Short mmCIF file of N, CA and C in Angstrom, two decimals:
data_model
loop_
_atom_site.label_atom_id
_atom_site.label_comp_id
_atom_site.label_asym_id
_atom_site.label_seq_id
_atom_site.Cartn_x
_atom_site.Cartn_y
_atom_site.Cartn_z
N THR A 1390 0.90 -1.18 0.15
CA THR A 1390 0.04 -0.09 0.19
C THR A 1390 1.07 1.03 0.66
N LEU A 1391 0.42 2.37 -0.46
CA LEU A 1391 1.01 3.42 -0.53
C LEU A 1391 1.61 4.41 1.01
N LEU A 1392 0.30 3.72 1.61
CA LEU A 1392 0.88 4.47 3.29
C LEU A 1392 1.62 3.15 4.24
N GLY A 1393 1.81 1.70 4.10
CA GLY A 1393 2.57 1.81 4.34
C GLY A 1393 3.26 1.74 5.25
N MET A 1394 5.22 2.25 4.73
CA MET A 1394 5.49 2.36 5.98
C MET A 1394 6.22 3.85 6.38
N CYS A 1395 4.98 4.17 5.70
CA CYS A 1395 5.64 6.10 5.26
C CYS A 1395 3.95 7.19 6.34
N VAL A 1396 4.19 6.50 7.34
CA VAL A 1396 2.36 6.89 7.82
C VAL A 1396 3.11 8.35 8.64
N PHE A 1397 2.93 9.24 8.90
CA PHE A 1397 4.29 10.18 9.36
C PHE A 1397 2.58 11.04 10.98
N ALA A 1398 3.79 11.51 11.69
CA ALA A 1398 2.71 12.54 12.58
C ALA A 1398 3.32 13.67 11.66
N PRO A 1399 1.50 14.47 11.87
CA PRO A 1399 2.40 15.67 11.04
C PRO A 1399 3.19 16.62 12.03
N ALA A 1400 4.28 16.88 10.51
CA ALA A 1400 5.45 16.97 10.88
C ALA A 1400 5.92 18.31 11.81
N GLN A 1401 4.96 18.98 11.55
CA GLN A 1401 4.76 20.35 12.13
C GLN A 1401 4.52 20.13 14.10
N ALA A 1402 3.80 19.80 14.17
CA ALA A 1402 3.09 18.93 15.42
C ALA A 1402 4.62 18.31 16.04
N GLN A 1403 5.67 16.87 14.87
CA GLN A 1403 6.18 16.61 15.79
C GLN A 1403 7.56 16.78 15.64
N HIS A 1404 8.07 18.15 14.70
CA HIS A 1404 9.20 18.85 15.33
C HIS A 1404 9.03 20.10 15.90
N GLU A 1405 7.97 19.95 16.41
CA GLU A 1405 7.74 21.12 17.91
C GLU A 1405 7.93 20.30 18.92
N HIS A 1406 7.64 19.16 19.71
CA HIS A 1406 7.44 17.82 20.54
C HIS A 1406 9.20 17.47 20.59
N GLU A 1407 10.43 17.10 19.42
CA GLU A 1407 11.12 16.53 19.39
C GLU A 1407 12.91 17.78 18.97
N GLY A 1408 12.13 18.70 19.04
CA GLY A 1408 13.23 19.89 19.20
C GLY A 1408 14.31 19.67 18.03
N HIS A 1409 15.47 19.50 18.50
CA HIS A 1409 16.44 19.44 17.49
C HIS A 1409 17.43 18.26 18.01
N ALA A 1410 16.23 16.96 18.91
CA ALA A 1410 17.57 16.53 19.29
C ALA A 1410 17.35 15.19 17.94
N ALA A 1411 18.35 14.46 18.18
CA ALA A 1411 18.92 13.31 16.82
C ALA A 1411 20.29 12.62 17.24
N PRO A 1412 20.70 12.79 18.55
CA PRO A 1412 22.30 12.63 18.66
C PRO A 1412 22.78 10.82 17.99
N ALA A 1413 21.21 10.27 18.20
CA ALA A 1413 21.69 8.75 17.25
C ALA A 1413 22.75 8.97 15.24
N ALA A 1414 22.04 9.77 15.55
CA ALA A 1414 22.68 9.86 13.63
C ALA A 1414 23.60 9.59 13.89
N ALA A 1415 24.60 10.73 14.52
CA ALA A 1415 25.94 10.64 14.71
C ALA A 1415 26.80 9.27 14.78
N ALA A 1416 25.38 8.33 15.18
CA ALA A 1416 26.36 6.87 16.05
C ALA A 1416 26.49 6.27 14.47
N VAL A 1417 25.64 5.80 13.97
CA VAL A 1417 25.55 5.01 12.57
C VAL A 1417 26.81 4.85 11.99
N ASP A 1418 26.79 4.02 11.55
CA ASP A 1418 28.19 3.21 10.44
C ASP A 1418 27.37 3.22 9.42
N PRO A 1419 29.10 4.41 8.94
CA PRO A 1419 28.54 4.45 7.46
C PRO A 1419 28.73 3.50 6.51
N ALA A 1420 29.39 2.70 6.73
CA ALA A 1420 29.42 0.96 5.69
C ALA A 1420 28.59 0.07 6.15
N LYS A 1421 27.05 0.44 7.28
CA LYS A 1421 25.61 0.44 7.36
C LYS A 1421 25.11 1.05 7.13
N ARG A 1422 24.66 1.46 5.77
CA ARG A 1422 23.82 2.65 5.43
C ARG A 1422 22.66 1.71 4.95
N PHE A 1423 21.55 2.55 4.83
CA PHE A 1423 20.48 1.40 3.92
C PHE A 1423 20.99 1.81 2.51
N ASP A 1424 19.80 1.02 1.94
CA ASP A 1424 19.85 0.91 0.45
C ASP A 1424 19.10 1.65 0.78
N THR A 1425 18.50 2.47 -1.42
CA THR A 1425 17.74 3.76 -1.87
C THR A 1425 16.79 2.74 -2.79
N ASP A 1426 16.10 3.08 -2.73
CA ASP A 1426 14.62 2.64 -3.79
C ASP A 1426 15.04 3.91 -4.73
N ALA A 1427 14.21 3.04 -6.08
CA ALA A 1427 14.64 4.78 -7.07
C ALA A 1427 13.26 6.11 -6.57
N ALA A 1428 12.22 5.31 -5.44
CA ALA A 1428 11.93 7.06 -5.32
C ALA A 1428 12.27 7.80 -3.97
N LEU A 1429 12.52 7.13 -3.37
CA LEU A 1429 13.85 7.43 -2.43
C LEU A 1429 14.79 8.33 -3.46
N ARG A 1430 15.28 8.07 -4.32
CA ARG A 1430 16.59 8.70 -4.78
C ARG A 1430 16.15 9.79 -6.17
N GLU A 1431 15.23 9.56 -6.47
CA GLU A 1431 14.60 10.47 -7.41
C GLU A 1431 13.82 11.76 -6.67
N GLY A 1432 13.12 11.76 -4.81
CA GLY A 1432 13.10 12.16 -4.26
C GLY A 1432 13.21 13.14 -3.15
N MET A 1433 14.66 12.59 -3.23
CA MET A 1433 16.36 13.01 -3.19
C MET A 1433 17.14 14.21 -3.79
N SER A 1434 16.31 13.48 -5.18
CA SER A 1434 17.53 14.13 -5.83
C SER A 1434 16.88 15.56 -6.39
N ARG A 1435 15.83 15.57 -6.42
CA ARG A 1435 15.32 17.07 -6.45
C ARG A 1435 15.22 18.30 -5.57
N ILE A 1436 15.10 17.37 -3.62
CA ILE A 1436 15.40 18.01 -3.24
C ILE A 1436 16.56 18.76 -2.96
N HIS A 1437 18.14 18.44 -3.66
CA HIS A 1437 19.56 18.76 -3.31
C HIS A 1437 19.51 19.32 -4.44
N ALA A 1438 18.93 19.34 -5.36
CA ALA A 1438 18.69 19.71 -7.32
C ALA A 1438 17.95 21.80 -6.06
N ALA A 1439 17.23 21.62 -5.96
CA ALA A 1439 16.56 22.38 -4.78
C ALA A 1439 17.62 23.32 -4.19
N LEU A 1440 18.02 22.94 -3.59
CA LEU A 1440 18.09 23.59 -2.26
C LEU A 1440 19.88 23.80 -3.39
N ASN A 1441 20.31 23.47 -4.27
CA ASN A 1441 21.38 23.98 -4.84
C ASN A 1441 21.50 25.53 -5.64
N GLU A 1442 20.17 25.04 -6.76
CA GLU A 1442 19.60 26.59 -6.89
C GLU A 1442 19.36 27.33 -5.42
N LEU A 1443 18.83 27.53 -4.54
CA LEU A 1443 18.94 28.38 -3.62
C LEU A 1443 20.02 29.40 -3.00
N ARG A 1444 20.78 28.60 -3.14
CA ARG A 1444 22.13 29.29 -3.00
C ARG A 1444 22.74 30.67 -3.93
N HIS A 1445 21.71 30.38 -4.48
CA HIS A 1445 21.94 31.93 -5.32
C HIS A 1445 20.79 32.80 -3.87
N TYR A 1446 19.98 32.76 -3.96
CA TYR A 1446 19.04 33.41 -3.48
C TYR A 1446 19.51 33.77 -2.15
N GLU A 1447 20.04 32.69 -1.79
CA GLU A 1447 21.37 33.18 -0.16
C GLU A 1447 22.32 34.84 -1.03
N MET A 1448 22.86 34.14 -2.27
CA MET A 1448 23.43 35.38 -2.42
C MET A 1448 23.23 36.83 -2.36
N GLY A 1449 21.59 36.67 -2.89
CA GLY A 1449 20.97 38.04 -3.23
C GLY A 1449 21.45 37.70 -5.22
N GLN A 1450 21.37 36.75 -5.81
CA GLN A 1450 21.54 36.65 -7.23
C GLN A 1450 19.63 36.00 -7.15
N MET A 1451 18.87 35.92 -7.16
CA MET A 1451 17.62 35.34 -6.89
C MET A 1451 16.19 36.12 -6.51
N PRO A 1452 15.63 36.72 -7.42
CA PRO A 1452 14.28 37.25 -6.96
C PRO A 1452 13.37 35.52 -5.80
N GLU A 1453 12.92 36.26 -5.07
CA GLU A 1453 12.24 36.01 -4.53
C GLU A 1453 11.03 35.19 -4.25
N PRO A 1454 10.43 35.72 -5.50
CA PRO A 1454 9.36 34.51 -6.34
C PRO A 1454 9.95 33.85 -6.90
N ILE A 1455 11.23 33.36 -7.35
CA ILE A 1455 12.15 31.93 -7.65
C ILE A 1455 12.46 31.55 -6.53
N ALA A 1456 13.10 32.11 -5.21
CA ALA A 1456 13.16 31.11 -4.61
C ALA A 1456 12.06 30.64 -3.63
N VAL A 1457 10.67 31.00 -3.94
CA VAL A 1457 9.73 30.46 -3.20
C VAL A 1457 9.30 28.95 -3.97
N GLU A 1458 9.27 29.56 -5.45
CA GLU A 1458 8.66 28.59 -5.87
C GLU A 1458 9.81 27.88 -6.30
N LYS A 1459 11.14 27.54 -5.82
CA LYS A 1459 11.97 26.26 -5.49
C LYS A 1459 11.40 26.21 -4.42
N VAL A 1460 11.67 26.40 -3.24
CA VAL A 1460 11.35 26.11 -1.92
C VAL A 1460 10.07 24.67 -1.99
N GLY A 1461 8.91 25.63 -2.96
CA GLY A 1461 8.06 25.03 -2.96
C GLY A 1461 8.14 23.46 -3.84
N GLU A 1462 9.06 23.19 -5.22
CA GLU A 1462 9.52 22.06 -5.30
C GLU A 1462 10.32 21.12 -4.19
N ILE A 1463 11.27 21.47 -3.31
CA ILE A 1463 11.89 20.80 -1.94
C ILE A 1463 10.10 19.97 -1.61
N LYS A 1464 9.39 21.55 -0.77
CA LYS A 1464 7.71 20.30 -0.34
C LYS A 1464 6.99 19.03 -1.22
N SER A 1465 7.03 19.91 -2.49
CA SER A 1465 6.53 18.64 -3.49
C SER A 1465 7.08 17.96 -3.83
N ALA A 1466 9.11 17.55 -3.37
CA ALA A 1466 9.55 16.33 -3.14
C ALA A 1466 8.83 15.85 -2.11
N ILE A 1467 8.87 16.22 -1.26
CA ILE A 1467 8.94 15.47 0.42
C ILE A 1467 8.07 14.84 0.72
N ASP A 1468 6.25 15.93 -0.31
CA ASP A 1468 5.52 15.07 -0.31
C ASP A 1468 5.71 13.79 -1.13
N TYR A 1469 5.88 13.40 -2.54
CA TYR A 1469 6.15 12.63 -3.11
C TYR A 1469 7.02 11.56 -2.26
N LEU A 1470 7.86 11.77 -1.13
CA LEU A 1470 8.28 10.48 -1.09
C LEU A 1470 7.08 10.16 0.49
N PHE A 1471 7.45 10.54 1.11
CA PHE A 1471 6.03 10.11 1.60
C PHE A 1471 4.68 9.74 1.42
N ALA A 1472 4.26 9.70 -0.34
CA ALA A 1472 3.30 9.42 -1.02
C ALA A 1472 3.66 7.92 -1.27
N ASN A 1473 5.84 7.56 -1.90
CA ASN A 1473 5.53 6.63 -2.66
C ASN A 1473 6.66 6.08 -2.39
N CYS A 1474 7.93 6.16 -1.26
CA CYS A 1474 8.56 5.55 -0.34
C CYS A 1474 8.38 4.46 0.07
N LYS A 1475 8.82 3.37 0.05
CA LYS A 1475 8.77 1.74 0.31
C LYS A 1475 10.18 1.45 1.24
N LEU A 1476 10.15 1.21 2.60
CA LEU A 1476 11.68 1.18 2.80
C LEU A 1476 11.03 0.61 4.20
N PRO A 1477 12.17 -0.61 4.07
CA PRO A 1477 11.94 -1.21 6.16
C PRO A 1477 12.00 -0.34 6.94
N SER A 1478 10.73 -0.53 7.67
CA SER A 1478 10.91 0.29 9.41
C SER A 1478 12.06 0.97 10.01
N ASP A 1479 13.06 0.54 9.92
CA ASP A 1479 14.37 1.04 9.86
C ASP A 1479 15.27 2.23 9.38
N ALA A 1480 14.60 1.82 7.93
CA ALA A 1480 15.62 2.56 6.82
C ALA A 1480 14.10 3.91 6.93
N ASP A 1481 13.43 3.46 7.11
CA ASP A 1481 11.78 4.95 7.20
C ASP A 1481 12.18 5.35 8.37
N ALA A 1482 12.53 5.36 9.56
CA ALA A 1482 12.68 5.94 10.89
C ALA A 1482 14.02 6.89 10.21
N ALA A 1483 14.91 6.39 9.56
CA ALA A 1483 15.93 7.30 9.57
C ALA A 1483 15.52 8.44 8.31
N LEU A 1484 14.63 8.16 7.97
CA LEU A 1484 14.48 9.09 6.76
C LEU A 1484 13.58 10.10 7.37
N HIS A 1485 12.58 9.33 7.86
CA HIS A 1485 11.68 10.82 9.00
C HIS A 1485 12.48 11.40 9.63
N ALA A 1486 13.69 10.84 10.29
CA ALA A 1486 14.17 11.59 11.11
C ALA A 1486 15.29 12.78 10.41
N ILE A 1487 15.30 12.19 8.93
CA ILE A 1487 15.69 13.99 7.83
C ILE A 1487 14.30 14.67 7.56
N LEU A 1488 13.38 14.07 6.86
CA LEU A 1488 12.38 14.84 6.01
C LEU A 1488 11.85 15.87 7.56
N ALA A 1489 11.46 14.97 8.34
CA ALA A 1489 10.64 16.39 9.61
C ALA A 1489 10.88 17.25 9.71
N PRO A 1490 11.75 17.06 10.57
CA PRO A 1490 13.25 18.85 9.82
C PRO A 1490 13.38 19.57 8.70
N LEU A 1491 13.29 18.98 8.36
CA LEU A 1491 13.19 19.52 6.39
C LEU A 1491 11.86 20.13 6.35
N LEU A 1492 11.14 19.38 6.43
CA LEU A 1492 9.05 19.83 6.25
C LEU A 1492 9.20 21.37 7.42
N GLY A 1493 10.10 20.82 8.71
CA GLY A 1493 9.73 22.09 9.52
C GLY A 1493 10.78 23.52 9.09
N ALA A 1494 11.44 23.74 8.32
CA ALA A 1494 12.44 24.53 7.66
C ALA A 1494 11.35 25.17 6.80
N VAL A 1495 11.32 24.17 5.44
CA VAL A 1495 10.08 24.16 4.34
C VAL A 1495 8.95 25.25 5.13
N GLN A 1496 8.65 25.07 5.73
CA GLN A 1496 7.38 25.46 6.72
C GLN A 1496 7.44 27.19 7.26
N SER A 1497 9.10 27.23 7.70
CA SER A 1497 9.56 28.75 8.55
C SER A 1497 10.26 29.62 7.47
N PHE A 1498 10.24 28.80 5.93
CA PHE A 1498 10.68 29.49 5.06
C PHE A 1498 9.09 30.44 4.45
N GLU A 1499 8.45 29.40 4.01
CA GLU A 1499 7.40 29.62 3.77
C GLU A 1499 6.64 31.26 4.52
N LYS A 1500 6.99 31.05 6.19
CA LYS A 1500 6.23 31.70 7.02
C LYS A 1500 7.05 32.94 6.60
N ASP A 1501 8.61 33.28 6.33
CA ASP A 1501 9.02 34.00 6.02
C ASP A 1501 9.97 33.71 5.28
N PRO A 1502 10.13 34.38 3.51
CA PRO A 1502 10.98 33.97 3.01
C PRO A 1502 12.43 35.13 3.43
N LYS A 1503 12.24 35.47 4.03
CA LYS A 1503 13.18 36.14 3.60
C LYS A 1503 14.10 35.93 4.94
N ASP A 1504 14.33 34.85 5.48
CA ASP A 1504 15.01 34.55 7.09
C ASP A 1504 15.83 33.19 6.11
N MET A 1505 16.89 33.73 5.54
CA MET A 1505 18.35 33.09 5.23
C MET A 1505 18.41 31.64 6.52
N ALA A 1506 17.54 31.76 6.93
CA ALA A 1506 17.90 31.12 8.46
C ALA A 1506 17.30 30.06 7.91
N SER A 1507 16.50 29.80 7.31
CA SER A 1507 16.13 28.98 6.84
C SER A 1507 16.32 27.48 5.66
N ILE A 1508 16.52 28.66 5.11
CA ILE A 1508 16.99 27.66 4.16
C ILE A 1508 18.23 26.75 5.00
N VAL A 1509 19.05 27.72 5.84
CA VAL A 1509 20.03 27.26 6.15
C VAL A 1509 19.79 25.49 7.21
N ALA A 1510 18.40 26.05 7.79
CA ALA A 1510 18.01 24.81 8.08
C ALA A 1510 17.75 23.63 7.67
N MET A 1511 17.17 23.99 6.25
CA MET A 1511 16.78 22.72 5.65
C MET A 1511 17.77 21.40 5.03
N ARG A 1512 19.55 23.12 4.42
CA ARG A 1512 21.03 21.72 3.83
C ARG A 1512 20.66 21.28 5.51
N ASP A 1513 21.03 22.20 7.04
CA ASP A 1513 21.55 20.84 7.88
C ASP A 1513 20.47 19.73 7.72
N ALA A 1514 19.33 19.78 8.09
CA ALA A 1514 18.39 18.34 7.81
C ALA A 1514 18.94 17.62 6.82
N VAL A 1515 18.75 17.35 5.31
CA VAL A 1515 19.57 16.80 4.95
C VAL A 1515 21.01 16.51 4.79
N ASN A 1516 21.85 17.11 5.78
CA ASN A 1516 23.18 16.83 5.34
C ASN A 1516 23.13 15.49 6.35
N ASP A 1517 22.54 14.99 6.94
CA ASP A 1517 23.16 12.96 7.60
C ASP A 1517 22.39 12.52 6.39
N TYR A 1518 22.11 12.51 4.98
CA TYR A 1518 21.13 11.69 4.37
C TYR A 1518 22.19 10.83 3.52
N PRO A 1519 23.72 11.33 3.21
CA PRO A 1519 24.29 10.02 3.01
C PRO A 1519 24.68 9.74 3.66
N HIS A 1520 25.00 9.98 5.07
CA HIS A 1520 25.74 8.99 6.51
C HIS A 1520 24.88 7.87 6.76
N ARG A 1521 23.40 8.24 6.42
CA ARG A 1521 22.88 6.94 5.99
C ARG A 1521 21.61 6.85 5.38
N PHE A 1522 21.82 6.69 4.41
CA PHE A 1522 21.91 6.09 3.26
C PHE A 1522 22.73 6.04 1.72
N LYS A 1523 22.49 5.06 0.97
CA LYS A 1523 23.63 4.80 0.15
C LYS A 1523 23.17 5.18 -0.90
N ASP A 1524 23.38 6.52 -1.65
CA ASP A 1524 22.30 7.05 -3.01
C ASP A 1524 23.95 7.36 -3.27
N PRO A 1525 24.25 6.82 -4.43
CA PRO A 1525 24.95 7.50 -5.74
C PRO A 1525 25.59 9.10 -6.18
N GLN A 1526 23.86 9.54 -5.65
CA GLN A 1526 24.16 10.58 -6.07
C GLN A 1526 24.32 11.49 -4.95
N TRP A 1527 24.89 11.47 -3.80
CA TRP A 1527 25.03 12.24 -2.57
C TRP A 1527 26.15 11.45 -1.99
N PRO A 1528 26.98 10.94 -2.75
CA PRO A 1528 27.45 10.48 -1.80
C PRO A 1528 28.86 11.09 -0.65
N LEU A 1529 29.44 9.82 0.18
CA LEU A 1529 30.68 10.74 1.06
C LEU A 1529 31.14 11.06 0.72
N PRO A 1530 32.41 11.90 1.29
CA PRO A 1530 33.95 12.36 0.28
C PRO A 1530 34.47 10.66 1.00
N GLY A 1531 35.39 10.31 0.32
CA GLY A 1531 35.86 9.17 -0.29
C GLY A 1531 35.33 7.82 -0.47
N ASP A 1532 34.68 8.17 -0.76
CA ASP A 1532 33.17 6.61 -1.12
C ASP A 1532 33.72 6.18 -2.33
N ALA A 1533 34.43 4.96 -2.27
CA ALA A 1533 34.88 4.32 -3.31
C ALA A 1533 33.92 3.27 -4.01
N ASP A 1534 32.46 3.19 -3.56
CA ASP A 1534 31.68 2.37 -4.43
C ASP A 1534 30.94 3.57 -5.42
N SER A 1535 31.13 4.92 -4.62
CA SER A 1535 30.08 5.88 -5.34
C SER A 1535 30.94 6.65 -6.94
N HIS A 1536 29.44 6.07 -7.57
CA HIS A 1536 30.20 6.35 -9.09
C HIS A 1536 29.30 7.88 -10.07
N THR A 1537 29.99 8.75 -9.53
CA THR A 1537 29.00 10.23 -10.14
C THR A 1537 28.89 10.76 -11.42
N GLY A 1538 28.26 10.41 -12.04
CA GLY A 1538 28.53 10.97 -13.46
C GLY A 1538 27.95 10.53 -15.02
N HIS A 1539 27.31 9.20 -13.87
CA HIS A 1539 27.35 7.59 -14.81
C HIS A 1539 25.32 8.29 -15.13
#
């Protein structure tokens, strides 16, 4: 089913209750990263592309309406992941630990697009992704089995 493993509490309420506690993430062995499926790679690729483009907004080189559109693309990719991911429960929990704060940062940006801290928070939310998941588009530094550009 589409609901399967990807049933989440409302991210805003979740974010308010959990704060920024994610100490378990640092304890993950990079050699034991979770496998990804096509839906996860697609959604995270869209998030990665939009975050890269938002660097122009942070440098004052992108109009606000375009930045709002890029953040909308991130939100759309999160929705796509919620609807399409089919991960085992442990991998799903690791993904949730990334997507919940990412969605919270998206919501902060939507409230105040001039607050660049929300974009930094989006980037911070996804920083752990390559440490938790094997995705050739998001290799770890020195990752021998990553083949980007193919």
